Amino acid sequence: MNKKKELIKTLILPLKKEYFNEIKNEEKFEEYRLYNDFWKKRLENKEYQEICFTLGYPKKENKEKHLHKKYLGYRIKTIKHKHFGDKEVEVFAIQFE
């Protein structure tokens, strides 16, 4: 059974300063979120138009702490990353431009 994708305008992803700056400086083109029930509910069968990356949890009027990028979808991959500990984990690799 194919589920129809729900169109939602913006996916908001708060980031730590290190990752926010990498995206701002165009050094990073994927953002990782654990492949778990919480993120499945937010990403699967949903189609976003854009991603708003925020530096922490800023107020809306604090524009320098918001980055807007075009959402390109995601793929599921297995990675080893310092943010997730020493073991390999399965993640949503969220892609944007």
mmCIF file of C-alpha atoms in Angstrom:
data_model
loop_
_atom_site.group_PDB
_atom_site.id
_atom_site.type_symbol
_atom_site.label_atom_id
_atom_site.label_comp_id
_atom_site.label_asym_id
_atom_site.label_seq_id
_atom_site.Cartn_x
_atom_site.Cartn_y
_atom_site.Cartn_z
ATOM 1 C CA MET A 1 0.000 0.000 0.000
ATOM 2 C CA ASN A 2 1.482 3.360 -1.052
ATOM 3 C CA LYS A 3 0.893 6.188 1.353
ATOM 4 C CA LYS A 4 0.390 9.612 -0.146
ATOM 5 C CA LYS A 5 3.123 12.047 0.894
ATOM 6 C CA GLU A 6 2.057 14.957 3.058
ATOM 7 C CA LEU A 7 3.344 18.323 1.765
ATOM 8 C CA ILE A 8 4.789 20.462 4.535
ATOM 9 C CA LYS A 9 6.550 23.707 3.764
ATOM 10 C CA THR A 10 9.523 23.815 6.175
ATOM 11 C CA LEU A 11 11.515 21.271 8.168
ATOM 12 C CA ILE A 12 13.143 23.026 11.126
ATOM 13 C CA LEU A 13 16.404 21.504 12.368
ATOM 14 C CA PRO A 14 18.224 23.075 15.334
ATOM 15 C CA LEU A 15 21.999 22.633 15.159
ATOM 16 C CA LYS A 16 25.098 23.025 17.267
ATOM 17 C CA LYS A 17 27.360 25.923 16.255
ATOM 18 C CA GLU A 18 29.943 23.654 14.583
ATOM 19 C CA TYR A 19 27.416 22.118 12.160
ATOM 20 C CA PHE A 20 25.549 25.393 11.601
ATOM 21 C CA ASN A 21 28.779 27.082 10.506
ATOM 22 C CA GLU A 22 29.735 24.178 8.205
ATOM 23 C CA ILE A 23 26.415 24.523 6.403
ATOM 24 C CA LYS A 24 26.681 28.328 6.332
ATOM 25 C CA ASN A 25 30.177 28.042 4.805
ATOM 26 C CA GLU A 26 28.932 25.447 2.281
ATOM 27 C CA GLU A 27 31.199 22.731 3.669
ATOM 28 C CA LYS A 28 28.380 20.341 4.588
ATOM 29 C CA PHE A 29 25.530 19.083 2.375
ATOM 30 C CA GLU A 30 23.934 16.377 4.532
ATOM 31 C CA GLU A 31 22.571 16.579 8.055
ATOM 32 C CA TYR A 32 22.198 13.397 10.099
ATOM 33 C CA ARG A 33 19.382 12.316 12.352
ATOM 34 C CA LEU A 34 19.134 8.907 13.999
ATOM 35 C CA TYR A 35 16.948 6.394 12.242
ATOM 36 C CA ASN A 36 14.384 5.982 15.016
ATOM 37 C CA ASP A 37 10.627 6.299 15.537
ATOM 38 C CA PHE A 38 10.803 10.022 16.338
ATOM 39 C CA TRP A 39 12.559 10.904 13.072
ATOM 40 C CA LYS A 40 10.595 8.348 11.027
ATOM 41 C CA LYS A 41 7.425 10.175 12.045
ATOM 42 C CA ARG A 42 8.882 13.538 10.988
ATOM 43 C CA LEU A 43 10.487 12.435 7.704
ATOM 44 C CA GLU A 44 8.829 9.383 6.180
ATOM 45 C CA ASN A 45 5.913 10.054 3.813
ATOM 46 C CA LYS A 46 6.454 13.789 4.114
ATOM 47 C CA GLU A 47 7.709 16.168 1.448
ATOM 48 C CA TYR A 48 9.285 19.403 2.580
ATOM 49 C CA GLN A 49 9.997 22.383 0.341
ATOM 50 C CA GLU A 50 12.812 23.784 2.449
ATOM 51 C CA ILE A 51 14.872 23.253 5.573
ATOM 52 C CA CYS A 52 15.411 25.967 8.134
ATOM 53 C CA PHE A 53 18.601 25.253 10.062
ATOM 54 C CA THR A 54 18.802 27.197 13.295
ATOM 55 C CA LEU A 55 21.732 27.904 15.573
ATOM 56 C CA GLY A 56 20.247 26.456 18.735
ATOM 57 C CA TYR A 57 16.730 27.720 19.416
ATOM 58 C CA PRO A 58 16.754 31.416 18.396
ATOM 59 C CA LYS A 59 13.848 33.822 18.301
ATOM 60 C CA LYS A 60 12.210 34.238 14.874
ATOM 61 C CA GLU A 61 13.452 37.790 14.510
ATOM 62 C CA ASN A 62 17.084 36.705 15.030
ATOM 63 C CA LYS A 63 17.674 36.151 11.284
ATOM 64 C CA GLU A 64 21.465 35.586 11.454
ATOM 65 C CA LYS A 65 20.789 32.370 13.368
ATOM 66 C CA HIS A 66 18.548 30.958 10.601
ATOM 67 C CA LEU A 67 19.689 29.336 7.333
ATOM 68 C CA HIS A 68 17.152 28.385 4.672
ATOM 69 C CA LYS A 69 18.087 25.676 2.168
ATOM 70 C CA LYS A 70 16.188 23.716 -0.482
ATOM 71 C CA TYR A 71 15.160 20.279 0.794
ATOM 72 C CA LEU A 72 16.319 17.467 -1.524
ATOM 73 C CA GLY A 73 15.097 14.463 0.460
ATOM 74 C CA TYR A 74 16.970 11.888 2.481
ATOM 75 C CA ARG A 75 18.595 8.529 2.246
ATOM 76 C CA ILE A 76 19.196 5.985 4.965
ATOM 77 C CA LYS A 77 22.829 5.146 5.617
ATOM 78 C CA THR A 78 25.077 3.639 8.240
ATOM 79 C CA ILE A 79 27.762 5.959 9.591
ATOM 80 C CA LYS A 80 30.235 6.340 12.412
ATOM 81 C CA HIS A 81 30.186 9.904 13.745
ATOM 82 C CA LYS A 82 31.495 11.533 16.919
ATOM 83 C CA HIS A 83 28.045 12.940 17.693
ATOM 84 C CA PHE A 84 26.564 9.421 17.929
ATOM 85 C CA GLY A 85 29.391 7.712 19.833
ATOM 86 C CA ASP A 86 31.952 5.048 18.908
ATOM 87 C CA LYS A 87 29.632 2.583 17.151
ATOM 88 C CA GLU A 88 28.158 2.660 13.671
ATOM 89 C CA VAL A 89 24.547 3.830 13.604
ATOM 90 C CA GLU A 90 21.808 3.972 11.020
ATOM 91 C CA VAL A 91 20.747 7.533 10.186
ATOM 92 C CA PHE A 92 18.598 9.639 7.951
ATOM 93 C CA ALA A 93 21.070 11.570 5.803
ATOM 94 C CA ILE A 94 18.997 14.665 5.017
ATOM 95 C CA GLN A 95 20.143 16.328 1.805
ATOM 96 C CA PHE A 96 19.868 19.974 0.816
ATOM 97 C CA GLU A 97 21.326 22.668 -1.428
#
